[in-house]
Short mmCIF file of C-alpha atoms in Angstrom, two decimals:
data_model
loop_
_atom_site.label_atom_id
_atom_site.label_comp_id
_atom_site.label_asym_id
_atom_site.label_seq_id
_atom_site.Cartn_x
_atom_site.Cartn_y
_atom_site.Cartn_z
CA UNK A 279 -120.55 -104.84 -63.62
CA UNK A 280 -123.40 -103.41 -64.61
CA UNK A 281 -126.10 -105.52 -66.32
CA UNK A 282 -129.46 -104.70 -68.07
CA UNK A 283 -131.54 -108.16 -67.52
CA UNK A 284 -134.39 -107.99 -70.97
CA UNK A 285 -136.67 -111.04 -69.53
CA UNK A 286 -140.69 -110.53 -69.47
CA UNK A 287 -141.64 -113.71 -67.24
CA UNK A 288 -141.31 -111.54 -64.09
CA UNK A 289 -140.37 -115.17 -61.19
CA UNK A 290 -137.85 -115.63 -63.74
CA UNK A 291 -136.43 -112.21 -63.79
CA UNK A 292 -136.54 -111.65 -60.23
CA UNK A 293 -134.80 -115.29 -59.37
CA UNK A 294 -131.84 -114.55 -62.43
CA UNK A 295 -131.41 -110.61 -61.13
CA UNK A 296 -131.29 -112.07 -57.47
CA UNK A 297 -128.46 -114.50 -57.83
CA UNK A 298 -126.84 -111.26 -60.20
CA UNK A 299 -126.55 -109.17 -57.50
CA UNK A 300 -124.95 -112.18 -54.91
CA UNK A 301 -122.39 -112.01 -57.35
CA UNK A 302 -121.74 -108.50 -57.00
CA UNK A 303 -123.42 -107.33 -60.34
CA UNK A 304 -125.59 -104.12 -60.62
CA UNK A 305 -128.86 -104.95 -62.51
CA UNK A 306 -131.29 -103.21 -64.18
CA UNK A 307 -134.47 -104.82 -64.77
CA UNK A 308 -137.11 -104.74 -67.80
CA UNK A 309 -139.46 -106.02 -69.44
CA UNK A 310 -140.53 -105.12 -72.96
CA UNK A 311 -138.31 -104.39 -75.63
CA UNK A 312 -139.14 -100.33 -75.45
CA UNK A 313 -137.79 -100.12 -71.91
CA UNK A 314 -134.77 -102.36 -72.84
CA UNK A 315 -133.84 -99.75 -75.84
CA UNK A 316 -134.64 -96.76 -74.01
CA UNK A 317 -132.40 -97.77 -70.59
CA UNK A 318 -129.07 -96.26 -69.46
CA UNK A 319 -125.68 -97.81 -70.94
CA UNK A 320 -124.57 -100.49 -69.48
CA UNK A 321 -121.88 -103.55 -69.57
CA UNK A 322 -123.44 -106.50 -70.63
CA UNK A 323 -127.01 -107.38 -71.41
CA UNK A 324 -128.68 -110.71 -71.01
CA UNK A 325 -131.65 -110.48 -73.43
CA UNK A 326 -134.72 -112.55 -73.47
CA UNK A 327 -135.86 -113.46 -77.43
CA UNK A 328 -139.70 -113.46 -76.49
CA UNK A 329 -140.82 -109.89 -75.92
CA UNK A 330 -144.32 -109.06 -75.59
CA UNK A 331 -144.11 -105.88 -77.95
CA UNK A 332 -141.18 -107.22 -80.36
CA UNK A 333 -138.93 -109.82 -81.80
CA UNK A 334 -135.56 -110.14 -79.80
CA UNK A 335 -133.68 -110.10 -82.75
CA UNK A 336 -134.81 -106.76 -83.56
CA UNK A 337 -134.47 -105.51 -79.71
CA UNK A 338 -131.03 -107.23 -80.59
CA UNK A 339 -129.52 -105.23 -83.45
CA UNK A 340 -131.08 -101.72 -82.06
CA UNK A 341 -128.63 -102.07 -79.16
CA UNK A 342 -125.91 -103.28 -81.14
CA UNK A 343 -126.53 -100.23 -83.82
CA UNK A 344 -126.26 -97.72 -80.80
CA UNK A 345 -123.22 -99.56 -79.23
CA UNK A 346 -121.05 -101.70 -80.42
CA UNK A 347 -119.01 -102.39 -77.53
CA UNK A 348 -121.69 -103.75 -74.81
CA UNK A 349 -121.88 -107.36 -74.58
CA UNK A 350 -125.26 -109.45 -75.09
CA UNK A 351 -126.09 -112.91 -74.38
CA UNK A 352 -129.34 -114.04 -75.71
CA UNK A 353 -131.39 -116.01 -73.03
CA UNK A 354 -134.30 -118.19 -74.89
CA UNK A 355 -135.70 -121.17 -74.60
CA UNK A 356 -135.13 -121.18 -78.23
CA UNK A 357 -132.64 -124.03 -79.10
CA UNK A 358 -132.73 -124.63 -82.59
CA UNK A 359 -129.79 -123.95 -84.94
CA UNK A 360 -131.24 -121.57 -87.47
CA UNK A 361 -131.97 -119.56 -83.85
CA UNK A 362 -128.56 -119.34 -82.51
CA UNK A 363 -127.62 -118.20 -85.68
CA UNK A 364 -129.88 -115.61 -86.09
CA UNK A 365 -129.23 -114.30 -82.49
CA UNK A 366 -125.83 -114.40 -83.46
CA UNK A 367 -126.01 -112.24 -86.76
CA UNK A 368 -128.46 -110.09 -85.36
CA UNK A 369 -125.17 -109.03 -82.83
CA UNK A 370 -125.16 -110.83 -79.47
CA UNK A 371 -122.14 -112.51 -78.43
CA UNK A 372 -123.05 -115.67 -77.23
CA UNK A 373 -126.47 -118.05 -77.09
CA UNK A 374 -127.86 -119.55 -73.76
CA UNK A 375 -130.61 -121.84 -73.77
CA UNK A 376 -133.09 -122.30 -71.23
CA UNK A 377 -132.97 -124.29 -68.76
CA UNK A 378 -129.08 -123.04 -67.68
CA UNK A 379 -127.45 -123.20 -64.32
CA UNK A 380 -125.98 -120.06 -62.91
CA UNK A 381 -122.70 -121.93 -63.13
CA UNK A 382 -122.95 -121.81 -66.91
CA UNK A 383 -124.26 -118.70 -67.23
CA UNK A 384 -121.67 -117.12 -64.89
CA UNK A 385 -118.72 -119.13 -67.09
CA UNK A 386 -120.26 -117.56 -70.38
CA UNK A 387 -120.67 -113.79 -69.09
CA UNK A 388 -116.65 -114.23 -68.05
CA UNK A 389 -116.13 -115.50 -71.45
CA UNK A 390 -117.59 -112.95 -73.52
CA UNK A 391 -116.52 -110.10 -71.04
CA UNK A 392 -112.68 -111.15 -71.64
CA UNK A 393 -113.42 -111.18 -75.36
CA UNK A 394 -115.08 -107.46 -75.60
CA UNK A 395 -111.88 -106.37 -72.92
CA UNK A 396 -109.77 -107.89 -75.67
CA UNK A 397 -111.28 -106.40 -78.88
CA UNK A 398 -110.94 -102.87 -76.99
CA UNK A 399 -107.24 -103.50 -76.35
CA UNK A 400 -106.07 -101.47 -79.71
CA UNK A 401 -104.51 -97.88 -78.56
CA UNK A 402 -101.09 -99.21 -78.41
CA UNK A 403 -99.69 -95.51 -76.68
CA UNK A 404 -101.90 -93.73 -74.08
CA UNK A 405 -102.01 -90.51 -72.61
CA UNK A 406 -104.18 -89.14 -69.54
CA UNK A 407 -103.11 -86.04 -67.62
CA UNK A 408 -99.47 -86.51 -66.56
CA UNK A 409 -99.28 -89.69 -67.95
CA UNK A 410 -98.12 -91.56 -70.75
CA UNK A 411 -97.88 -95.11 -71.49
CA UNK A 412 -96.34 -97.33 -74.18
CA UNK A 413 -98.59 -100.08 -74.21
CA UNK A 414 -96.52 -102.42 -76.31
CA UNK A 415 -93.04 -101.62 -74.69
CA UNK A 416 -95.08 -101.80 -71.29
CA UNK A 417 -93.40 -98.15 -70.42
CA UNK A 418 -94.90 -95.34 -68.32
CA UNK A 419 -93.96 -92.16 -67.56
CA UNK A 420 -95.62 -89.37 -64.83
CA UNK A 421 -94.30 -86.26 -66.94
CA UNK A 422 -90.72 -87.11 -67.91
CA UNK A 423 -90.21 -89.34 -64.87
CA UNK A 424 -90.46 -93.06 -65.93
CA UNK A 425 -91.96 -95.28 -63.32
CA UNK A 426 -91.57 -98.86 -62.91
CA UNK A 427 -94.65 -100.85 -62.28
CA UNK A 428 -95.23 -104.51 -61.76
CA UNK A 429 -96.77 -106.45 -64.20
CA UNK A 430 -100.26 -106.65 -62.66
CA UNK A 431 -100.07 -103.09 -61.74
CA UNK A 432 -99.29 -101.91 -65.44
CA UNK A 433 -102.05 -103.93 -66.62
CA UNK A 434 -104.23 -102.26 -64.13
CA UNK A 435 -103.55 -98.82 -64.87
CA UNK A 436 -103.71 -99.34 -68.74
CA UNK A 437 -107.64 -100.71 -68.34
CA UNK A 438 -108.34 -97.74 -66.42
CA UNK A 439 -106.37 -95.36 -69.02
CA UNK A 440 -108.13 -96.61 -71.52
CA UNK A 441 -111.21 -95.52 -70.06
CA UNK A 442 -109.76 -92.14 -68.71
CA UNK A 443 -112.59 -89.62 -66.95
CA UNK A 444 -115.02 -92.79 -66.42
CA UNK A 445 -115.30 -95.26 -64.11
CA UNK A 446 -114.28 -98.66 -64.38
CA UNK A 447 -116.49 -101.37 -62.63
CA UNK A 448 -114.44 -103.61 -60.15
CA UNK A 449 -115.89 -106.63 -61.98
CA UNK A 450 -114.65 -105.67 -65.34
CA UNK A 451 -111.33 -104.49 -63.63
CA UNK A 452 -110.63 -107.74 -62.16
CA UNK A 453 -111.81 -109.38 -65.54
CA UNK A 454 -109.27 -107.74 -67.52
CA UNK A 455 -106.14 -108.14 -65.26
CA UNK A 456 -107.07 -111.41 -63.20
CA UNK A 457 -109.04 -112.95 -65.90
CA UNK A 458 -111.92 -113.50 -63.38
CA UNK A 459 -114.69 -111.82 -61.37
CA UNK A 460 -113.28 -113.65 -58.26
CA UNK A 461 -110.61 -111.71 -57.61
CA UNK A 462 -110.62 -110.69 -54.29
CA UNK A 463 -111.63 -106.75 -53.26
CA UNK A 464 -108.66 -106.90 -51.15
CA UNK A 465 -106.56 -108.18 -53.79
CA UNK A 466 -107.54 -105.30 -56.10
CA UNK A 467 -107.14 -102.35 -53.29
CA UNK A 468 -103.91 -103.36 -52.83
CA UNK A 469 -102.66 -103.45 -56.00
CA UNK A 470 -104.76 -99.81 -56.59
CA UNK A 471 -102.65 -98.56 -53.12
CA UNK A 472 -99.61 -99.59 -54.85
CA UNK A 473 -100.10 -97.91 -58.26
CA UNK A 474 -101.35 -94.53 -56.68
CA UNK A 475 -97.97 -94.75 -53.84
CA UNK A 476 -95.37 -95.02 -57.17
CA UNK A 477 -97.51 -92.71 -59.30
CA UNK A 478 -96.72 -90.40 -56.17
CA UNK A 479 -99.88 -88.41 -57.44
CA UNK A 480 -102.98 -90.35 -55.05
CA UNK A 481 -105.50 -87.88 -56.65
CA UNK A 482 -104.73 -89.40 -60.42
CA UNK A 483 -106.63 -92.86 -59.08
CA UNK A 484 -110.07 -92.04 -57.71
CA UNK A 485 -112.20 -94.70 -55.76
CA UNK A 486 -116.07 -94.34 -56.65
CA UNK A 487 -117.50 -96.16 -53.37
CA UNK A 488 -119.43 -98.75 -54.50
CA UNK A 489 -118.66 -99.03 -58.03
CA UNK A 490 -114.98 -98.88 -58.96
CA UNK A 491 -112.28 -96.50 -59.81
CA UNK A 492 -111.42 -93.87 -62.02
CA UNK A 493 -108.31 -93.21 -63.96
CA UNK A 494 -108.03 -88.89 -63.69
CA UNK A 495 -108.55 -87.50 -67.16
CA UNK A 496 -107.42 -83.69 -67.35
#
């Protein structure tokens, strides 16, 4: 997924966006709070508390006023309780404290990625070129022909549908139908070769090398 990393000690940034990117995770780097509001959208943001140029918490709510979907995780050495709070009601999603293995902080982004896939789950009928889905009676139809999907696949093509005309990281794909960013890429293209052979329509599922897929929006 795509990750803006808000950290200002420079060894630490480099060693955090290092093991990031092992992990498969696209990360942009900065390191005052003016390049942090002023970067391109992305899926989650780890954000340093002590800026240089300004208070975290402020850095905080500015991304949160100009999107309320993106996740944030506040990464401080600040571990006192009137701090997570703050971080908390100034709009992050979860509070790590420094020191943190990348164990913990891998568990954590999984946690509050599966929580923001959740709260965007609320479109209960979808519609995207020739298709149209009934999310709650787990229905699709390519025109008037209904096609019968698996479970896994229908849960794939609903998270790209939802996102119609953009593209869907793998990570956040795999997230929201495995529960996990270890899904296997093979796993994944197979289940994507599946969905485009019964959708008999391989153009409606685009691959965007590198990144992920996206759902056809016309």
């Amino acid at each position: 997924m795509r990750v803006l990393l808000v950290e200002d000690d420079l060894r630490v940034s480099a060693g955090l966006a290092s093991a990031l990117r092992r992990r498969g995770h696209e990360v942009t780097q900065a390191v005052t709070a003016a390049e942090a509001v002023e970067a391109e959208p992305v899926d989650l943001v780890l954000l340093d508390m002590n800026l240089p140029d300004r208070d975290g918490l402020e850095v905080c709510r500015r991304i949160r006023q100009h999107d309320e979907v993106v996740a944030i995780i506040a990464v401080t050495a600040r571990d006192e309780e009137q701090d997570r709070v703050a971080g908390l009601r100034a709009g992050a999603d979860d509070y790590v404290v420094k020191p943190f293995s990348m164990v913990e902080l891998q568990a954590r982004i999984e946690a509050v990625m599966r929580r923001t896939a959740r709260t965007a789950r609320t479109a209960t009928a979808l519609r995207a070129g020739p298709l149209r889905i009934d999310v709650d009676a787990r229905r699709i139809w390519v025109a008037d022909r209904e096609v019968a999907l698996s479970r896994k696949e229908f849960d794939l093509l609903v998270a790209l549908a939802r996102q119609a005309g953009t593209v869907v990281p793998r990570e956040r794909l795999q997230l929201e139908v495995w529960q996990t960013t270890w899904a296997t890429r093979h796993n994944l293209d197979v289940h994507v070769a599946a969905l485009r052979a019964k959708l008999d329509d391989p153009g409606l599922v685009e691959t965007v090398r590198g990144v992920g897929y996206r759902l056809r929006a016309e």
